[in-house]
Short mmCIF file of C-alpha atoms in Angstrom, two decimals:
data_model
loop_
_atom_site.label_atom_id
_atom_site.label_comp_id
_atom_site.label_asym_id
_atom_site.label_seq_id
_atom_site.Cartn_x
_atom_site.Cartn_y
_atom_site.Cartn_z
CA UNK A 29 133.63 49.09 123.46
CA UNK A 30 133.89 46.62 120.67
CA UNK A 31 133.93 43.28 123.44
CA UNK A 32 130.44 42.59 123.02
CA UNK A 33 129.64 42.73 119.72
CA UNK A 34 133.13 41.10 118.76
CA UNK A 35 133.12 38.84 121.36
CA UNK A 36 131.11 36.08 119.41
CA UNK A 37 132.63 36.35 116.25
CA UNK A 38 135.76 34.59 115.11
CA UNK A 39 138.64 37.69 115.03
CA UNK A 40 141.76 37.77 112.07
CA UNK A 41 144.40 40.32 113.49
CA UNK A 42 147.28 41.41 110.47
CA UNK A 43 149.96 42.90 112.74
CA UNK A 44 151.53 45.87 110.14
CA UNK A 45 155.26 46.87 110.59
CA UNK A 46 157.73 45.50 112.38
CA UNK A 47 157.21 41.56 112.83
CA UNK A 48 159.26 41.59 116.63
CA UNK A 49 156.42 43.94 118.34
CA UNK A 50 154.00 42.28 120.19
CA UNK A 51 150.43 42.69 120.11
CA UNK A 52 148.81 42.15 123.32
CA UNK A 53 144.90 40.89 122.80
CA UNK A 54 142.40 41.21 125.47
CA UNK A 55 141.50 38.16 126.90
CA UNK A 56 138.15 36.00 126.14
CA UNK A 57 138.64 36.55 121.86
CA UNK A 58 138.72 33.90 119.14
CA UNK A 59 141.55 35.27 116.94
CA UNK A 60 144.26 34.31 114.84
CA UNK A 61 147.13 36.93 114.80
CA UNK A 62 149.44 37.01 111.43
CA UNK A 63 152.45 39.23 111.35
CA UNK A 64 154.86 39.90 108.17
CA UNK A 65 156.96 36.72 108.69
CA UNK A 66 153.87 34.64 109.37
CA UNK A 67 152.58 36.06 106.38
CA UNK A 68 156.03 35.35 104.55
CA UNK A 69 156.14 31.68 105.94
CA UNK A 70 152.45 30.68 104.54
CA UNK A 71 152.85 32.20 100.96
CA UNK A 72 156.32 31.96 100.65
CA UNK A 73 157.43 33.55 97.03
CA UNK A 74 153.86 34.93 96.62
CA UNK A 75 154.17 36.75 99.65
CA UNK A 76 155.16 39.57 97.12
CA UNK A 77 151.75 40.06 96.23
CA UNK A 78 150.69 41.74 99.71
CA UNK A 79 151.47 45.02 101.01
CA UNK A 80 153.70 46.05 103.79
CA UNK A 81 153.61 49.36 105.90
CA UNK A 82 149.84 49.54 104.11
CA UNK A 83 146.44 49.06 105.53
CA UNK A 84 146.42 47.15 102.63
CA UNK A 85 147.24 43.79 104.39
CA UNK A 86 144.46 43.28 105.54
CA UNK A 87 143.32 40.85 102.40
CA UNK A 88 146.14 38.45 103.59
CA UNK A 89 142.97 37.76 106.57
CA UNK A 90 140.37 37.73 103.74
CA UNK A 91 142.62 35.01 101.97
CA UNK A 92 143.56 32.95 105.09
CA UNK A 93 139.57 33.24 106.53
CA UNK A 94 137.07 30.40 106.08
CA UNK A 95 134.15 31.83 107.34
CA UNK A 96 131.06 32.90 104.62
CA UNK A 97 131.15 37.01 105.58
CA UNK A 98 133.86 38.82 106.39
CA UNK A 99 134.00 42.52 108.29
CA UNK A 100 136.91 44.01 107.96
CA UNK A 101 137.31 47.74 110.46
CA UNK A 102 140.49 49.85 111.18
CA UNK A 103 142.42 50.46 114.57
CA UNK A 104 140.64 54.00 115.11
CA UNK A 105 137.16 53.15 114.73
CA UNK A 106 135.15 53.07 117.55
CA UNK A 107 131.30 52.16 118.41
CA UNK A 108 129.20 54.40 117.42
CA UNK A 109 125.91 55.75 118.74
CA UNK A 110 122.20 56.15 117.01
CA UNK A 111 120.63 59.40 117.13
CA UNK A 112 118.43 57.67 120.20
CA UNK A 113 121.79 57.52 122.24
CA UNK A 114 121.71 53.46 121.40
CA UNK A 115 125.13 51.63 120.79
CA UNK A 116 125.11 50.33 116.82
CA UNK A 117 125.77 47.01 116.46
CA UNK A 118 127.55 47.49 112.49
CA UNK A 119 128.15 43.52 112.77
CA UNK A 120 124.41 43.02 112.85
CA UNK A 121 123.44 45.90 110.20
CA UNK A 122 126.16 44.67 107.83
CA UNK A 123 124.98 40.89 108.11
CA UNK A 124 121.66 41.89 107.59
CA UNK A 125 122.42 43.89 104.05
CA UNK A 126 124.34 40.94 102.87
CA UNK A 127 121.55 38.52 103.89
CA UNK A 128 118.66 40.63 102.01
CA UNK A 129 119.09 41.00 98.55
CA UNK A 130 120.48 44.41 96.03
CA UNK A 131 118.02 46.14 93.51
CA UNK A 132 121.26 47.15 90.86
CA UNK A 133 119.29 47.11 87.78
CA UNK A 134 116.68 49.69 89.00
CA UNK A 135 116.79 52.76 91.38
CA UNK A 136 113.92 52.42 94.24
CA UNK A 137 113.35 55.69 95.73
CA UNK A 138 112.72 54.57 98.83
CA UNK A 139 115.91 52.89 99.05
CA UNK A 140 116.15 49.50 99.95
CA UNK A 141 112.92 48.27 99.64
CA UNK A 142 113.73 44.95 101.74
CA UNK A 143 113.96 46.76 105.01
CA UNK A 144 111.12 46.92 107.43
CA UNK A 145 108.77 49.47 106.91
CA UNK A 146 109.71 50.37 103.24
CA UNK A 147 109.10 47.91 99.77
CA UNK A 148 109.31 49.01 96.36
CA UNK A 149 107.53 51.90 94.84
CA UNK A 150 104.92 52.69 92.44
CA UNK A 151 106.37 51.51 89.10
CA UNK A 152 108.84 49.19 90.16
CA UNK A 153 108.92 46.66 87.54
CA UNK A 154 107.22 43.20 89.12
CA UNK A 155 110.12 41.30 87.31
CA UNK A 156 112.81 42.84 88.74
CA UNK A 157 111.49 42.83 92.68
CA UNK A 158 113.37 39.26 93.36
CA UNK A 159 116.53 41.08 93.17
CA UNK A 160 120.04 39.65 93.30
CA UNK A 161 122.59 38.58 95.74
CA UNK A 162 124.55 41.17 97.73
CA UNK A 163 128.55 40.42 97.45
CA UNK A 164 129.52 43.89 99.45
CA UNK A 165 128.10 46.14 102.50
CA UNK A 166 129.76 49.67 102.60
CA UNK A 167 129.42 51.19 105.90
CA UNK A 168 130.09 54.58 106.88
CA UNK A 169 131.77 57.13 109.46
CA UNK A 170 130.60 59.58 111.91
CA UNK A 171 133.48 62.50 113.47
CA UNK A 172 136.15 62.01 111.20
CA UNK A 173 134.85 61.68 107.50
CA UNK A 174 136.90 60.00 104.87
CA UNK A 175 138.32 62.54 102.85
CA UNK A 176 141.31 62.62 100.61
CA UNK A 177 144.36 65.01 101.77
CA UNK A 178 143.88 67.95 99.51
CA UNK A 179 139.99 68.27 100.99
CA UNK A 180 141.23 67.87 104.73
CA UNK A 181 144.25 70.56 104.09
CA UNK A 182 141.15 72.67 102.89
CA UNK A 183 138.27 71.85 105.85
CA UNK A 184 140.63 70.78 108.89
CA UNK A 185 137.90 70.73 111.36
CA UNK A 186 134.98 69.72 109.21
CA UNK A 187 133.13 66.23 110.96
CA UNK A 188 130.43 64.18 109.88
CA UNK A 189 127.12 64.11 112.33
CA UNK A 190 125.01 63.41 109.99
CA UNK A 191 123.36 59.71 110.76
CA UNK A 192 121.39 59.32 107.68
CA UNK A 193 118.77 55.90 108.57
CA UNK A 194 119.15 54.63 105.04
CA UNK A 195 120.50 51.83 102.78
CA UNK A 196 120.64 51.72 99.04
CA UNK A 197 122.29 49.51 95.92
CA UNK A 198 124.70 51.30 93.85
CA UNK A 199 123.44 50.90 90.49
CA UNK A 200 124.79 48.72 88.09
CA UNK A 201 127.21 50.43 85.77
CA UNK A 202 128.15 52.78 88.56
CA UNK A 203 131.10 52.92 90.29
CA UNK A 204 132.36 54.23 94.12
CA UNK A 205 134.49 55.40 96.28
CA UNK A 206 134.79 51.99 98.73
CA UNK A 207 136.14 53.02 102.05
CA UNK A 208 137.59 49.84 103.87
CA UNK A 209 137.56 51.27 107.30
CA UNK A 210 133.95 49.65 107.60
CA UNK A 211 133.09 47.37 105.11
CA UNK A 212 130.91 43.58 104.89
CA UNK A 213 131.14 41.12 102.39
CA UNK A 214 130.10 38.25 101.18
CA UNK A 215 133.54 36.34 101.03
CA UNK A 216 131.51 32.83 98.83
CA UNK A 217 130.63 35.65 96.14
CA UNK A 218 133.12 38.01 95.94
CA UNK A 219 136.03 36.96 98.08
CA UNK A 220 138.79 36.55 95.69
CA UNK A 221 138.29 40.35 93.85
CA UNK A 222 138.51 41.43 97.29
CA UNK A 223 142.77 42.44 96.86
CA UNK A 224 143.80 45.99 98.10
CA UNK A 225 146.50 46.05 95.92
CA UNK A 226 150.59 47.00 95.99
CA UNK A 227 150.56 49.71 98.44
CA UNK A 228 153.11 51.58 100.79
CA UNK A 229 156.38 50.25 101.44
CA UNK A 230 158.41 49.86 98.41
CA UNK A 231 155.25 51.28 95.84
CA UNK A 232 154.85 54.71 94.86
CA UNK A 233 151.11 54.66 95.90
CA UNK A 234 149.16 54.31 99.36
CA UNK A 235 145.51 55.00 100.52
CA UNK A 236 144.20 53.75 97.50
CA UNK A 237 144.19 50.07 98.29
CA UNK A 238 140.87 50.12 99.43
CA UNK A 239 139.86 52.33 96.18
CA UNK A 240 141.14 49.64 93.66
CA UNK A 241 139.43 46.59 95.45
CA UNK A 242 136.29 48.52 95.18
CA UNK A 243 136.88 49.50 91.10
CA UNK A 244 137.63 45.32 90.26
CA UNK A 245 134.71 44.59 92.76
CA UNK A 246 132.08 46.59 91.05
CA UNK A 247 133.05 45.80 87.95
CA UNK A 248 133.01 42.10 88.58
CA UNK A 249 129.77 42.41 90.51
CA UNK A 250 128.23 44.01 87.52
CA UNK A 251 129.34 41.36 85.59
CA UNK A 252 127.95 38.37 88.01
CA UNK A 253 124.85 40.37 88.83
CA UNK A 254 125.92 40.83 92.22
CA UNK A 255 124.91 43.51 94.13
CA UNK A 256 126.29 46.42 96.32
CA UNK A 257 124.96 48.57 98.94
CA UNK A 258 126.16 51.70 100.76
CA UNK A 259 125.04 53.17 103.87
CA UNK A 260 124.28 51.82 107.28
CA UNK A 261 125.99 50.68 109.83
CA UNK A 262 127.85 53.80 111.26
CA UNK A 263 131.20 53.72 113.16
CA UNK A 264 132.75 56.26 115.45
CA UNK A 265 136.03 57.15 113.10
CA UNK A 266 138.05 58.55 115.96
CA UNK A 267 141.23 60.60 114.58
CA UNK A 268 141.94 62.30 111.51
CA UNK A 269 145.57 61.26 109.52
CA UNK A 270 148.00 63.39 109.07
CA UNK A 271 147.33 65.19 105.82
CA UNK A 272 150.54 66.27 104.94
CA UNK A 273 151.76 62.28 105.08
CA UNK A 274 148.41 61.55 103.31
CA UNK A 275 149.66 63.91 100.65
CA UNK A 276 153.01 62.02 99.74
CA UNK A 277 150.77 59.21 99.70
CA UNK A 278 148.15 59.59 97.63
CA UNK A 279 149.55 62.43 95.16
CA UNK A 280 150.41 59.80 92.26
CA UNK A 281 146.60 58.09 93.13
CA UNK A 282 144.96 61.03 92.55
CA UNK A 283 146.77 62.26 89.35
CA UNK A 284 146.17 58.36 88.33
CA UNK A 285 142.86 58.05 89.16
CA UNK A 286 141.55 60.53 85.98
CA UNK A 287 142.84 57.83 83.83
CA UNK A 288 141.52 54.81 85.87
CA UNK A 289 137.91 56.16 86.27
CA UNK A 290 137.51 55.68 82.75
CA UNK A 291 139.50 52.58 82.58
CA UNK A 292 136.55 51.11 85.17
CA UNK A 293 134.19 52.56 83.27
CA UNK A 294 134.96 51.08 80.02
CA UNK A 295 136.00 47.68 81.37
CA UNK A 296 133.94 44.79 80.05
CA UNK A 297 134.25 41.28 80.65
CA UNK A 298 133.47 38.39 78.40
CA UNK A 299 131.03 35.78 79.02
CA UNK A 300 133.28 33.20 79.55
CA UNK A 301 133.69 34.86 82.88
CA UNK A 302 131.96 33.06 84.99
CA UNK A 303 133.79 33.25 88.03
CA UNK A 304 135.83 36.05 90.44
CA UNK A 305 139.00 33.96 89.33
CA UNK A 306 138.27 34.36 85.93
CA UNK A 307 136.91 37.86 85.91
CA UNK A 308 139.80 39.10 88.12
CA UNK A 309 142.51 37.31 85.88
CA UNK A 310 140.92 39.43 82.50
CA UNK A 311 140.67 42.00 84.70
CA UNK A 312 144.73 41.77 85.34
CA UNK A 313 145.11 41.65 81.40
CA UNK A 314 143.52 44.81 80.62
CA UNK A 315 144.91 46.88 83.56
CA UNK A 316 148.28 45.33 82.32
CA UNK A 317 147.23 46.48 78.87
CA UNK A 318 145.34 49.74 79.28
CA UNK A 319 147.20 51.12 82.41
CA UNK A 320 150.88 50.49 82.12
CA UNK A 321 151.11 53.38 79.24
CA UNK A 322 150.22 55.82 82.62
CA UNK A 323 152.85 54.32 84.72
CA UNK A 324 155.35 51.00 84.84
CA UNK A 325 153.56 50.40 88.37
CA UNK A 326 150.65 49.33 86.48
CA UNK A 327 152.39 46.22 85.38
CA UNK A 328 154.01 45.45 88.59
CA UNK A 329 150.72 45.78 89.66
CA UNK A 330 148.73 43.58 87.07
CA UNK A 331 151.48 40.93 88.01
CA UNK A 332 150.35 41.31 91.77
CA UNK A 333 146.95 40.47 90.58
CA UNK A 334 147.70 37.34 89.25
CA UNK A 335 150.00 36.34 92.35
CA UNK A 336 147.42 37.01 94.64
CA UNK A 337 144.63 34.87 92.46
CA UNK A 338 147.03 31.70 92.34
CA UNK A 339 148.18 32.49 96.08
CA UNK A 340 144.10 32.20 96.94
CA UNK A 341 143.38 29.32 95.04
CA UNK A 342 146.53 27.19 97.06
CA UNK A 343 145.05 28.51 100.16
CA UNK A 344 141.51 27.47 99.02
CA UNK A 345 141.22 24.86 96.72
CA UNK A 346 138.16 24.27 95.09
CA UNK A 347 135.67 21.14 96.27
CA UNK A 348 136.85 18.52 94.07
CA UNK A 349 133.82 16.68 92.54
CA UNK A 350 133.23 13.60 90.91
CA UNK A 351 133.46 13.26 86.93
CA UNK A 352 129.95 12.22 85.74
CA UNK A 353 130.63 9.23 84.21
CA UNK A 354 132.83 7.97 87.00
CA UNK A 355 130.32 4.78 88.76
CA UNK A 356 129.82 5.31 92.66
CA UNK A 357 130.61 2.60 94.76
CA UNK A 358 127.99 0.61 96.16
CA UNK A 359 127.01 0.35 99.67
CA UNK A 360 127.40 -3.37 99.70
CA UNK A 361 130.78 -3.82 97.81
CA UNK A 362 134.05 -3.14 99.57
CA UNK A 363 136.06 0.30 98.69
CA UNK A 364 138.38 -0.50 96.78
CA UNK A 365 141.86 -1.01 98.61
CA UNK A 366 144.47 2.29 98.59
CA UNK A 367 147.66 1.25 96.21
#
């Protein structure tokens, strides 16, 4: 299903479990495929810093990539149809949020006003219509809806068929729920705030990785005056998790999460910030600070944070650029010779 809209893209596979199973690709694919010892080899001590047994490995593809957008989509989502019966091509819809810009500081009723056939409203500030860059695309699910275990022990057979033909910014100052099951981004802009976290294996926590990438994301957006948007694409979520297993996962998160909400809320960065490095490192500082009275994880976690930010910055070192006062060579004089 996925062939041709996959087909032309460059494809990062991050084999979870067990290292010995083999993953057999379909044939005619770009890809690079990383397992837990390739993963292990590349980072070496810092390997730490991402999960195992988690969908939360997937940033170890977000660190190694080197292309400008990134879509990252789980093993049991499928293509999913319009209500015209026409195949969506999320790629395409995702690419084309990120390329148009976010409205954050001001809500425009008719959504986003930078898609055809809508612009901004009556009373739309004039000096707010340029907009800002979008850093993130949420995407969403049709069939199996993303819902926390406690909600899908309550409504088993609920599903999603509701294709709502809209796209909006999340305001600044506002944060989400960001579902990484279908999910764009900008990886220039927001790339290195962009770590799910210490989940699964060895953590008391899963199925929140995807959660706490979107809390440091928003916040740092907000921040940068980046924006975010929510809504198309649609995928096909095929099966439902067990909820029981989603249960012993999550229990801690969602006990947690009434103390982290307000954490994210509160959270302000100084203006020194002017980067993701140096927004996620404060960021690390004050979750070390703020959150480790809830639970020792915290700090473990904080830690992680750090790891991860130095573990990015080996894997992609910044353009190194002349010193200003350093004279360029001339066109007619030799280089000077290598000692």
């Amino acid at each position: 299903m996925w062939r041709p809209f996959f087909q032309p893209y460059h494809l990062i596979i991050v084999q979870d479990g067990d290292p010995t199973k083999t993953i057999r690709v379909p044939d005619g694919f770009d890809y690079e495929l990383y397992n837990r010892n390739d993963i292990n080899r590349i980072l070496g001590p810092k390997a730490n810093c991402i999960s195992f047994k988690d969908s939360a490995c997937r940033c170890f593809g977000f660190m190694v990539s080197k292309k400008k957008y990134i879509y990252t989509i789980d093993d049991d989502c499928f293509v999913a149809k319009d209500p015209s019966g026409k195949e969506i091509n999320a790629l395409a819809q995702h690419i084309q949020n990120l390329l148009a810009p976010s409205t954050p500081f001001f809500f425009n009723t008719l959504y986003d006003p930078f898609r055809e056939g809508a612009d901004f409203v009556r009373g739309y500030p004039f000096s707010m219509r340029e907009g800002v860059p979008t850093a993130i695309s949420h995407g969403l699910w049709l069939n199996i809806p993303d819902y926390d275990a406690p909600t899908q022990l309550v409504k088993p057979l609920e599903r999603n068929t509701r294709y709502v033909d809209a796209v909006m910014t999340i305001p600044k100052g506002t944060l989400f729920p960001m579902c990484g099951m279908n999910l764009g981004f900008n990886r220039e802009l927001i790339g290195p705030a962009m770590y799910f976290g210490l989940m699964g294996d060895g953590q008391p926590i899963g199925r929140y990785d995807d959660m706490w990438a979107g809390w440091c994301a928003k916040v740092i957006c907000d921040h940068l005056n980046l924006g975010v948007k929510t809504g198309l694409p649609y995928i096909w979520h095929s099966k439902a998790s067990n909820p029981f297993v989603n249960l012993k996962k999550e229990y801690k998160g969602i006990y947690w999460q009434e103390e982290i909400i307000p954490f994210f809320q509160a959270a302000t960065l100084p203006k020194e910030c002017t980067t993701v490095q140096k927004c996620y490192i404060e960021l690390s500082k004050q979750v070390k600070e703020k959150l480790s009275p809830v639970d020792p994880y915290f700090q473990k976690l904080a830690d992680a944070m750090v790891t991860w930010i130095e573990a990015w910055d080996e894997l992609n070192p910044p353009a190194q650029t002349a010193p200003l006062d350093e004279p360029s060579i001339k066109k007619d004089e030799p280089s000077p010779k290598p000692k």
